[in-house]
PDB file of C-alpha atoms in Angstrom:
ATOM      1  CA  MET A 251       3.357 -17.859  27.609  1.00 66.00           C
ATOM      2  CA  THR A 252       0.616 -18.219  24.829  1.00 79.00           C
ATOM      3  CA  ILE A 253      -2.977 -18.336  24.740  1.00 85.00           C
ATOM      4  CA  ARG A 254      -4.355 -20.036  21.140  1.00 86.00           C
ATOM      5  CA  LEU A 255      -8.064 -20.348  20.452  1.00 89.00           C
ATOM      6  CA  ARG A 256     -10.435 -21.814  18.049  1.00 87.00           C
ATOM      7  CA  VAL A 257     -12.814 -19.176  17.243  1.00 89.00           C
ATOM      8  CA  THR A 258     -16.030 -20.549  15.369  1.00 88.00           C
ATOM      9  CA  SER A 259     -19.302 -18.453  14.633  1.00 81.00           C
ATOM     10  CA  ASN A 260     -22.646 -19.545  13.610  1.00 68.00           C
ATOM     11  CA  GLY A 261     -22.291 -21.312  10.392  1.00 56.00           C
ATOM     12  CA  GLY A 262     -18.703 -20.465   9.431  1.00 61.00           C
ATOM     13  CA  GLN A 263     -15.498 -21.923   9.323  1.00 61.00           C
ATOM     14  CA  GLY A 264     -13.173 -21.854  12.394  1.00 73.00           C
ATOM     15  CA  ARG A 265      -9.943 -19.928  12.563  1.00 80.00           C
ATOM     16  CA  GLU A 266      -7.106 -20.393  15.177  1.00 83.00           C
ATOM     17  CA  ILE A 267      -5.503 -17.140  17.193  1.00 84.00           C
ATOM     18  CA  GLU A 268      -2.857 -17.081  18.943  1.00 83.00           C
ATOM     19  CA  VAL A 269      -1.557 -14.249  21.361  1.00 82.00           C
ATOM     20  CA  GLU A 270       1.402 -13.732  23.534  1.00 82.00           C
ATOM     21  CA  SER A 271      -0.105 -13.245  27.074  1.00 84.00           C
ATOM     22  CA  ILE A 272      -1.475 -15.001  30.125  1.00 88.00           C
ATOM     23  CA  SER A 273      -4.202 -12.842  29.584  1.00 90.00           C
ATOM     24  CA  LEU A 274      -6.935 -12.129  26.719  1.00 91.00           C
ATOM     25  CA  LEU A 275      -9.360  -9.448  27.012  1.00 94.00           C
ATOM     26  CA  ILE A 276     -12.370 -10.717  24.816  1.00 95.00           C
ATOM     27  CA  GLY A 277     -15.308  -8.295  23.639  1.00 94.00           C
ATOM     28  CA  ARG A 278     -16.792  -6.067  21.044  1.00 92.00           C
ATOM     29  CA  ASP A 279     -14.568  -3.348  21.878  1.00 92.00           C
ATOM     30  CA  PRO A 280     -11.919  -2.453  18.955  1.00 89.00           C
ATOM     31  CA  GLU A 281      -9.308  -2.274  22.131  1.00 89.00           C
ATOM     32  CA  CYS A 282     -10.010  -5.920  23.575  1.00 90.00           C
ATOM     33  CA  ASP A 283      -7.182  -8.616  22.159  1.00 89.00           C
ATOM     34  CA  LEU A 284      -9.978 -10.396  20.767  1.00 90.00           C
ATOM     35  CA  VAL A 285     -12.881  -8.421  18.913  1.00 90.00           C
ATOM     36  CA  LEU A 286     -15.813 -10.153  18.394  1.00 90.00           C
ATOM     37  CA  ASP A 287     -18.318  -8.804  16.326  1.00 86.00           C
ATOM     38  CA  SER A 288     -21.453  -8.902  17.003  1.00 89.00           C
ATOM     39  CA  ILE A 289     -24.656  -7.401  18.733  1.00 90.00           C
ATOM     40  CA  PHE A 290     -24.682 -10.441  21.525  1.00 93.00           C
ATOM     41  CA  VAL A 291     -21.231  -9.763  22.715  1.00 94.00           C
ATOM     42  CA  SER A 292     -20.872  -6.792  25.055  1.00 95.00           C
ATOM     43  CA  ARG A 293     -17.859  -3.887  24.631  1.00 93.00           C
ATOM     44  CA  CYS A 294     -15.700  -6.132  27.300  1.00 95.00           C
ATOM     45  CA  HIS A 295     -17.078  -9.539  27.709  1.00 96.00           C
ATOM     46  CA  ALA A 296     -14.856 -11.423  29.148  1.00 95.00           C
ATOM     47  CA  ARG A 297     -10.871 -11.820  30.540  1.00 95.00           C
ATOM     48  CA  LEU A 298      -9.570 -15.467  29.814  1.00 94.00           C
ATOM     49  CA  CYS A 299      -5.890 -15.779  31.524  1.00 92.00           C
ATOM     50  CA  ARG A 300      -3.624 -18.836  32.396  1.00 88.00           C
ATOM     51  CA  LYS A 301      -4.340 -20.176  35.912  1.00 86.00           C
ATOM     52  CA  GLY A 302      -1.223 -23.073  36.949  1.00 81.00           C
ATOM     53  CA  ASP A 303      -2.093 -25.798  34.450  1.00 79.00           C
ATOM     54  CA  GLY A 304      -5.281 -24.199  33.069  1.00 86.00           C
ATOM     55  CA  TYR A 305      -7.298 -21.546  32.368  1.00 92.00           C
ATOM     56  CA  GLU A 306      -9.677 -19.086  34.365  1.00 93.00           C
ATOM     57  CA  ILE A 307     -13.068 -17.268  32.107  1.00 94.00           C
ATOM     58  CA  THR A 308     -14.302 -14.413  33.950  1.00 95.00           C
ATOM     59  CA  ASP A 309     -17.554 -12.258  32.732  1.00 95.00           C
ATOM     60  CA  LEU A 310     -17.506  -8.857  32.970  1.00 94.00           C
ATOM     61  CA  GLU A 311     -20.750  -8.190  33.767  1.00 92.00           C
ATOM     62  CA  SER A 312     -21.661  -9.291  30.143  1.00 94.00           C
ATOM     63  CA  ARG A 313     -25.364  -8.522  29.269  1.00 92.00           C
ATOM     64  CA  ASN A 314     -25.418 -12.266  27.792  1.00 93.00           C
ATOM     65  CA  GLY A 315     -23.022 -14.591  30.037  1.00 94.00           C
ATOM     66  CA  ILE A 316     -20.946 -17.093  29.353  1.00 95.00           C
ATOM     67  CA  GLU A 317     -21.603 -20.958  28.837  1.00 93.00           C
ATOM     68  CA  ILE A 318     -19.106 -23.876  28.901  1.00 89.00           C
ATOM     69  CA  ASN A 319     -20.007 -26.805  27.683  1.00 78.00           C
ATOM     70  CA  GLY A 320     -23.674 -25.682  27.781  1.00 79.00           C
ATOM     71  CA  GLN A 321     -23.273 -24.996  31.597  1.00 85.00           C
ATOM     72  CA  ALA A 322     -23.717 -21.219  32.033  1.00 91.00           C
ATOM     73  CA  VAL A 323     -20.485 -19.425  34.022  1.00 92.00           C
ATOM     74  CA  GLU A 324     -21.780 -17.349  37.323  1.00 87.00           C
ATOM     75  CA  ARG A 325     -19.096 -15.178  37.627  1.00 90.00           C
ATOM     76  CA  ALA A 326     -15.495 -16.984  36.549  1.00 92.00           C
ATOM     77  CA  ALA A 327     -14.686 -20.397  36.445  1.00 93.00           C
ATOM     78  CA  ASP A 328     -11.721 -22.564  35.616  1.00 92.00           C
ATOM     79  CA  ILE A 329     -11.273 -24.184  31.908  1.00 90.00           C
ATOM     80  CA  GLU A 330      -9.296 -26.593  31.026  1.00 87.00           C
ATOM     81  CA  PRO A 331      -7.216 -27.142  27.158  1.00 86.00           C
ATOM     82  CA  GLY A 332     -10.053 -28.447  24.663  1.00 84.00           C
ATOM     83  CA  ASP A 333     -13.088 -27.033  26.600  1.00 86.00           C
ATOM     84  CA  ALA A 334     -15.454 -24.753  24.624  1.00 88.00           C
ATOM     85  CA  PHE A 335     -17.072 -21.896  25.387  1.00 93.00           C
ATOM     86  CA  THR A 336     -19.754 -19.097  24.061  1.00 94.00           C
ATOM     87  CA  ILE A 337     -19.849 -16.398  23.482  1.00 95.00           C
ATOM     88  CA  GLY A 338     -22.750 -14.893  21.971  1.00 92.00           C
ATOM     89  CA  PRO A 339     -22.724 -16.506  18.725  1.00 90.00           C
ATOM     90  CA  PHE A 340     -19.398 -17.488  18.682  1.00 91.00           C
ATOM     91  CA  GLU A 341     -17.346 -21.192  20.136  1.00 91.00           C
ATOM     92  CA  LEU A 342     -14.247 -20.793  21.648  1.00 91.00           C
ATOM     93  CA  GLN A 343     -11.936 -23.463  22.025  1.00 90.00           C
ATOM     94  CA  ILE A 344      -8.504 -23.703  24.238  1.00 88.00           C
ATOM     95  CA  LEU A 345      -6.082 -25.350  21.628  1.00 86.00           C
ATOM     96  CA  GLU A 346      -2.662 -26.596  23.384  1.00 72.00           C
ATOM     97  CA  ARG A 347      -0.154 -28.578  21.757  1.00 55.00           C
ATOM     98  CA  PRO A 348       3.226 -30.758  22.378  1.00 42.00           C
ATOM     99  CA  MET A 349       5.843 -27.993  21.113  1.00 42.00           C
ATOM    100  CA  LEU A 350       7.235 -30.079  18.800  1.00 41.00           C
ATOM    101  CA  ALA A 351       3.920 -30.810  16.913  1.00 45.00           C
ATOM    102  CA  GLN A 352       2.344 -26.627  17.348  1.00 47.00           C
ATOM    103  CA  VAL A 353       5.622 -25.759  15.838  1.00 45.00           C
ATOM    104  CA  THR A 354       5.255 -28.771  12.860  1.00 44.00           C
ATOM    105  CA  GLN A 355       1.816 -28.258  12.287  1.00 48.00           C
ATOM    106  CA  ASP A 356       2.143 -24.136  12.129  1.00 46.00           C
ATOM    107  CA  PHE A 357       5.245 -24.088   9.646  1.00 39.00           C
ATOM    108  CA  THR A 358       2.746 -26.731   7.381  1.00 41.00           C
ATOM    109  CA  ARG A 359      -0.271 -24.156   8.325  1.00 44.00           C
ATOM    110  CA  LEU A 360       1.434 -20.699   7.690  1.00 37.00           C
ATOM    111  CA  ARG A 361       2.579 -22.418   3.999  1.00 41.00           C
ATOM    112  CA  ASP A 362      -0.383 -22.877   2.514  1.00 40.00           C
ATOM    113  CA  ILE A 363      -2.884 -19.993   4.556  1.00 41.00           C
ATOM    114  CA  PRO A 364      -3.723 -17.171   1.970  1.00 51.00           C
ATOM    115  CA  SER A 365      -1.229 -13.726   3.026  1.00 76.00           C
ATOM    116  CA  LEU A 366      -4.711 -11.996   3.289  1.00 83.00           C
ATOM    117  CA  VAL A 367      -7.822 -12.764   4.453  1.00 84.00           C
ATOM    118  CA  VAL A 368     -11.354 -11.025   5.219  1.00 86.00           C
ATOM    119  CA  ASP A 369     -13.445 -12.900   7.960  1.00 83.00           C
ATOM    120  CA  ASP A 370     -16.834 -11.416   7.919  1.00 79.00           C
ATOM    121  CA  ALA A 371     -17.929 -13.140  10.807  1.00 74.00           C
ATOM    122  CA  THR A 372     -15.746 -10.621  12.872  1.00 78.00           C
ATOM    123  CA  HIS A 373     -14.953  -8.066  10.994  1.00 82.00           C
ATOM    124  CA  GLU A 374     -11.147  -8.659  10.952  1.00 84.00           C
ATOM    125  CA  VAL A 375      -8.247  -8.512   8.608  1.00 87.00           C
ATOM    126  CA  PHE A 376      -5.434 -11.267   8.970  1.00 85.00           C
ATOM    127  CA  ILE A 377      -1.724 -10.091   6.616  1.00 83.00           C
ATOM    128  CA  LYS A 378       0.027 -13.822   6.923  1.00 74.00           C
ATOM    129  CA  ALA A 379      -1.967 -15.809   9.821  1.00 71.00           C
ATOM    130  CA  ALA A 380      -1.745 -12.543  12.241  1.00 78.00           C
ATOM    131  CA  PRO A 381      -4.435  -9.541  12.806  1.00 82.00           C
ATOM    132  CA  VAL A 382      -3.719  -6.622  11.800  1.00 87.00           C
ATOM    133  CA  ARG A 383      -3.867  -3.508  14.345  1.00 86.00           C
ATOM    134  CA  PRO A 384      -5.088  -1.126  15.305  1.00 86.00           C
ATOM    135  CA  PRO A 385      -8.109  -2.975  14.073  1.00 87.00           C
ATOM    136  CA  LEU A 386     -10.313  -1.636  10.752  1.00 90.00           C
ATOM    137  CA  SER A 387     -13.204   0.876  11.091  1.00 91.00           C
ATOM    138  CA  ARG A 388     -16.032  -0.266  10.162  1.00 90.00           C
ATOM    139  CA  LEU A 389     -15.961   1.836   6.801  1.00 94.00           C
ATOM    140  CA  GLU A 390     -12.220   0.802   6.073  1.00 94.00           C
ATOM    141  CA  PHE A 391     -13.856  -2.802   6.700  1.00 93.00           C
ATOM    142  CA  ARG A 392     -16.514  -2.432   4.348  1.00 94.00           C
ATOM    143  CA  LEU A 393     -14.051  -1.213   1.763  1.00 96.00           C
ATOM    144  CA  ILE A 394     -11.827  -4.221   2.170  1.00 94.00           C
ATOM    145  CA  ALA A 395     -14.575  -6.642   2.194  1.00 92.00           C
ATOM    146  CA  LEU A 396     -16.256  -5.628  -1.062  1.00 94.00           C
ATOM    147  CA  LEU A 397     -12.980  -5.492  -3.115  1.00 94.00           C
ATOM    148  CA  HIS A 398     -12.146  -9.032  -1.298  1.00 91.00           C
ATOM    149  CA  GLU A 399     -15.646 -10.257  -2.757  1.00 90.00           C
ATOM    150  CA  ALA A 400     -14.696  -8.926  -6.215  1.00 91.00           C
ATOM    151  CA  ASN A 401     -12.498 -11.846  -6.331  1.00 88.00           C
ATOM    152  CA  GLY A 402      -9.416 -10.122  -7.777  1.00 90.00           C
ATOM    153  CA  ALA A 403     -11.804  -7.778 -10.331  1.00 93.00           C
ATOM    154  CA  VAL A 404     -11.436  -4.315 -10.880  1.00 95.00           C
ATOM    155  CA  GLN A 405     -14.230  -2.357  -8.358  1.00 95.00           C
ATOM    156  CA  GLU A 406     -14.809   0.771 -10.021  1.00 96.00           C
ATOM    157  CA  ARG A 407     -15.082   4.283  -8.068  1.00 96.00           C
ATOM    158  CA  ASP A 408     -18.719   4.816  -8.097  1.00 96.00           C
ATOM    159  CA  ARG A 409     -19.611   1.395  -7.376  1.00 95.00           C
ATOM    160  CA  LEU A 410     -17.391   1.245  -4.298  1.00 97.00           C
ATOM    161  CA  GLY A 411     -18.694   5.038  -2.942  1.00 96.00           C
ATOM    162  CA  ASN A 412     -21.864   4.406  -3.113  1.00 96.00           C
ATOM    163  CA  ALA A 413     -21.731   0.839  -1.394  1.00 95.00           C
ATOM    164  CA  ILE A 414     -19.902   3.114   1.441  1.00 95.00           C
ATOM    165  CA  TRP A 415     -21.881   5.892   1.950  1.00 95.00           C
ATOM    166  CA  GLY A 416     -24.534   6.020  -0.236  1.00 94.00           C
ATOM    167  CA  GLU A 417     -25.375   7.393  -3.980  1.00 93.00           C
ATOM    168  CA  GLY A 418     -25.048  11.202  -3.257  1.00 93.00           C
ATOM    169  CA  GLN A 419     -23.135  11.284  -0.092  1.00 94.00           C
ATOM    170  CA  TRP A 420     -19.984  11.142  -1.208  1.00 96.00           C
ATOM    171  CA  ASP A 421     -16.820  12.278  -3.145  1.00 95.00           C
ATOM    172  CA  VAL A 422     -13.884  10.734  -5.234  1.00 95.00           C
ATOM    173  CA  ASN A 423     -11.898  13.040  -2.428  1.00 95.00           C
ATOM    174  CA  MET A 424     -13.567  10.542   0.087  1.00 96.00           C
ATOM    175  CA  LEU A 425     -12.896   7.644  -1.312  1.00 96.00           C
ATOM    176  CA  HIS A 426      -9.825   8.242  -1.899  1.00 96.00           C
ATOM    177  CA  ARG A 427      -8.711   9.271   1.950  1.00 95.00           C
ATOM    178  CA  LEU A 428     -10.248   5.913   2.513  1.00 96.00           C
ATOM    179  CA  VAL A 429      -8.192   3.828   0.548  1.00 96.00           C
ATOM    180  CA  HIS A 430      -4.928   5.971   1.928  1.00 95.00           C
ATOM    181  CA  ARG A 431      -5.920   4.485   5.731  1.00 94.00           C
ATOM    182  CA  LEU A 432      -6.562   1.049   4.877  1.00 95.00           C
ATOM    183  CA  LYS A 433      -3.082   1.033   2.970  1.00 94.00           C
ATOM    184  CA  GLU A 434      -1.808   2.511   6.221  1.00 93.00           C
ATOM    185  CA  LYS A 435      -3.020  -0.512   8.509  1.00 92.00           C
ATOM    186  CA  ILE A 436      -2.620  -3.495   5.270  1.00 92.00           C
ATOM    187  CA  GLU A 437       0.238  -2.363   3.807  1.00 91.00           C
ATOM    188  CA  ALA A 438       3.850  -2.728   5.285  1.00 88.00           C
ATOM    189  CA  ARG A 439       4.563  -0.386   2.167  1.00 89.00           C
ATOM    190  CA  PRO A 440       1.275   1.868   1.587  1.00 89.00           C
ATOM    191  CA  ASP A 441       3.674   4.123  -1.034  1.00 88.00           C
ATOM    192  CA  GLN A 442       4.055   0.159  -3.058  1.00 90.00           C
ATOM    193  CA  PRO A 443       0.813  -1.700  -1.782  1.00 91.00           C
ATOM    194  CA  ARG A 444       1.018  -5.294  -1.726  1.00 91.00           C
ATOM    195  CA  TYR A 445      -2.507  -5.687  -1.774  1.00 92.00           C
ATOM    196  CA  ILE A 446      -5.016  -2.719  -2.995  1.00 94.00           C
ATOM    197  CA  VAL A 447      -3.647  -1.744  -7.011  1.00 93.00           C
ATOM    198  CA  THR A 448      -5.240   1.368  -8.123  1.00 94.00           C
ATOM    199  CA  VAL A 449      -6.028   1.109 -11.561  1.00 93.00           C
ATOM    200  CA  ALA A 450      -6.011   4.556 -12.730  1.00 91.00           C
ATOM    201  CA  GLY A 451      -9.360   6.688 -13.656  1.00 90.00           C
ATOM    202  CA  VAL A 452     -11.539   2.952 -13.234  1.00 95.00           C
ATOM    203  CA  GLY A 453     -11.493   2.240  -9.696  1.00 95.00           C
ATOM    204  CA  TYR A 454      -9.093  -0.205  -7.031  1.00 96.00           C
ATOM    205  CA  ARG A 455      -9.057  -4.221  -7.028  1.00 94.00           C
ATOM    206  CA  LEU A 456      -7.837  -6.627  -3.977  1.00 93.00           C
ATOM    207  CA  GLN A 457      -4.892  -8.969  -4.595  1.00 89.00           C
ATOM    208  CA  SER A 458      -3.946 -11.168  -2.181  1.00 73.00           C
ATOM    209  CA  ASP A 459      -1.867 -13.989  -3.525  1.00 62.00           C
TER     210      ASP A 459
END
């Protein structure tokens, strides 16, 4: 069984996620199935489950609750494909398509999407539309976000280190170890990196396509 959602943050572009499961845990905790990075999202905020031909959304005693089409959820509520529910600054919509249309659209979309996507709104990184698992740590995401913002330009080690830890609070070995951990999470072969390019004696750059 597959759960497919469109996730949109305030003022941001929507993105689609797909999880092969009948149950989806949503929250701020990195161990959740869908991580929503916001102070208005509880660590384990809600659970979305298949229920017959529809779904059920359950509030896991979150601080700020859930709304479905503008109505607050007391504890649990039924929800149908096409309905939207709100968690913190995020709107989530359940998507469901006939199998043939779904396969055709997904094939077209996968041909066109970038091989690597950095989502600043949710602090997630996607490789060919699949979220990187385990999720990046705060420092790992900060590093890849800085490289992503440079749009392929080389970022010097001093600039990266100062931006991540603060001037005088880091050394080259700390940066090297952070780069190594990032490669282990996003590279199929960290010894032959596809995305994180080392420029000897200077710094690093990100190539996504």
